[in-house]
Amino acid sequence: MKPEEFPDRTFAEKCWTHNLPQLLGLAALKADFDAAMQADPDLRDNWDIVKEWNESRRYAGTTKADAKDLYEAITDNKHGVLAWLKRRW
């Protein structure tokens, strides 16, 4: 195995997180995403919902409406966070 096949350990450790804004920065997508949110207020609104999620929230009780809002903010085909990410992969 070549040395370049191993990820930088410090960088890899920083990626070991559920902090979505931090992951966006580590993926070098923050500037593009900021520009996209400026151009698309619906994407910005969806990000405002999605970025508040963290791994401990998956165990907390939530309302059906909040769960639906999160799901839609992620999966909306035109303005969803996942759709935006998929266009960059």
Short mmCIF file of C-alpha atoms in Angstrom, two decimals:
data_model
loop_
_atom_site.label_atom_id
_atom_site.label_comp_id
_atom_site.label_asym_id
_atom_site.label_seq_id
_atom_site.Cartn_x
_atom_site.Cartn_y
_atom_site.Cartn_z
CA MET A 1 0.00 0.00 0.00
CA LYS A 2 1.32 3.43 -0.93
CA PRO A 3 1.71 6.12 1.76
CA GLU A 4 -0.62 8.48 -0.15
CA GLU A 5 -3.42 5.93 0.23
CA PHE A 6 -3.56 6.58 3.96
CA PRO A 7 -5.52 9.65 5.01
CA ASP A 8 -3.90 12.30 7.15
CA ARG A 9 -4.65 11.11 10.66
CA THR A 10 -5.43 14.56 12.09
CA PHE A 11 -7.83 15.30 9.24
CA ALA A 12 -9.47 11.89 9.57
CA GLU A 13 -10.00 12.43 13.30
CA LYS A 14 -11.66 15.80 12.62
CA CYS A 15 -14.04 14.03 10.23
CA TRP A 16 -15.11 11.62 12.96
CA THR A 17 -18.03 13.81 13.96
CA HIS A 18 -21.74 14.36 13.46
CA ASN A 19 -21.26 18.14 13.49
CA LEU A 20 -22.75 18.95 10.09
CA PRO A 21 -21.39 22.52 9.72
CA GLN A 22 -17.91 21.23 10.60
CA LEU A 23 -18.18 18.42 8.05
CA LEU A 24 -19.22 20.91 5.39
CA GLY A 25 -16.05 22.87 6.04
CA LEU A 26 -13.85 19.78 6.11
CA ALA A 27 -15.25 18.73 2.75
CA ALA A 28 -14.21 22.15 1.38
CA LEU A 29 -17.83 22.85 0.43
CA LYS A 30 -18.62 25.74 2.76
CA ALA A 31 -18.00 28.59 0.29
CA ASP A 32 -20.03 26.88 -2.45
CA PHE A 33 -22.81 26.05 -0.01
CA ASP A 34 -22.91 29.61 1.33
CA ALA A 35 -23.25 30.90 -2.24
CA ALA A 36 -25.99 28.37 -2.97
CA MET A 37 -27.91 29.43 0.14
CA GLN A 38 -27.64 33.08 -0.91
CA ALA A 39 -29.17 32.16 -4.27
CA ASP A 40 -31.78 29.78 -2.85
CA PRO A 41 -33.63 30.88 0.31
CA ASP A 42 -35.44 27.51 0.44
CA LEU A 43 -32.11 25.71 0.67
CA ARG A 44 -31.07 28.11 3.44
CA ASP A 45 -34.29 27.40 5.33
CA ASN A 46 -33.70 23.66 4.96
CA TRP A 47 -30.12 24.00 6.19
CA ASP A 48 -31.36 25.90 9.23
CA ILE A 49 -33.39 22.81 10.12
CA VAL A 50 -30.77 20.19 9.22
CA LYS A 51 -27.76 21.82 10.89
CA GLU A 52 -29.44 21.61 14.30
CA TRP A 53 -29.47 17.81 14.16
CA ASN A 54 -26.89 15.90 16.16
CA GLU A 55 -26.43 12.28 17.12
CA SER A 56 -27.97 12.70 20.58
CA ARG A 57 -31.18 14.03 19.05
CA ARG A 58 -31.89 10.67 17.46
CA TYR A 59 -32.61 9.34 20.95
CA ALA A 60 -34.69 12.32 22.10
CA GLY A 61 -38.41 12.44 21.68
CA THR A 62 -39.67 14.71 18.94
CA THR A 63 -42.94 15.66 17.40
CA LYS A 64 -44.15 14.11 14.19
CA ALA A 65 -44.14 17.57 12.61
CA ASP A 66 -40.49 18.20 13.56
CA ALA A 67 -39.46 14.78 12.24
CA LYS A 68 -41.31 15.44 8.99
CA ASP A 69 -39.69 18.88 8.65
CA LEU A 70 -36.22 17.38 9.10
CA TYR A 71 -36.91 14.60 6.60
CA GLU A 72 -38.21 17.04 4.01
CA ALA A 73 -35.32 19.48 4.57
CA ILE A 74 -32.92 16.66 3.78
CA THR A 75 -34.76 14.95 0.92
CA ASP A 76 -36.45 17.77 -1.02
CA ASN A 77 -35.36 17.12 -4.63
CA LYS A 78 -34.97 20.78 -5.57
CA HIS A 79 -34.01 22.58 -2.35
CA GLY A 80 -32.91 19.79 -0.02
CA VAL A 81 -29.51 19.53 1.60
CA LEU A 82 -28.91 16.00 0.31
CA ALA A 83 -29.84 16.98 -3.25
CA TRP A 84 -27.30 19.81 -3.10
CA LEU A 85 -24.60 17.45 -1.79
CA LYS A 86 -25.34 14.81 -4.44
CA ARG A 87 -24.76 17.35 -7.18
CA ARG A 88 -21.19 17.71 -5.89
CA TRP A 89 -20.30 14.02 -5.66
#
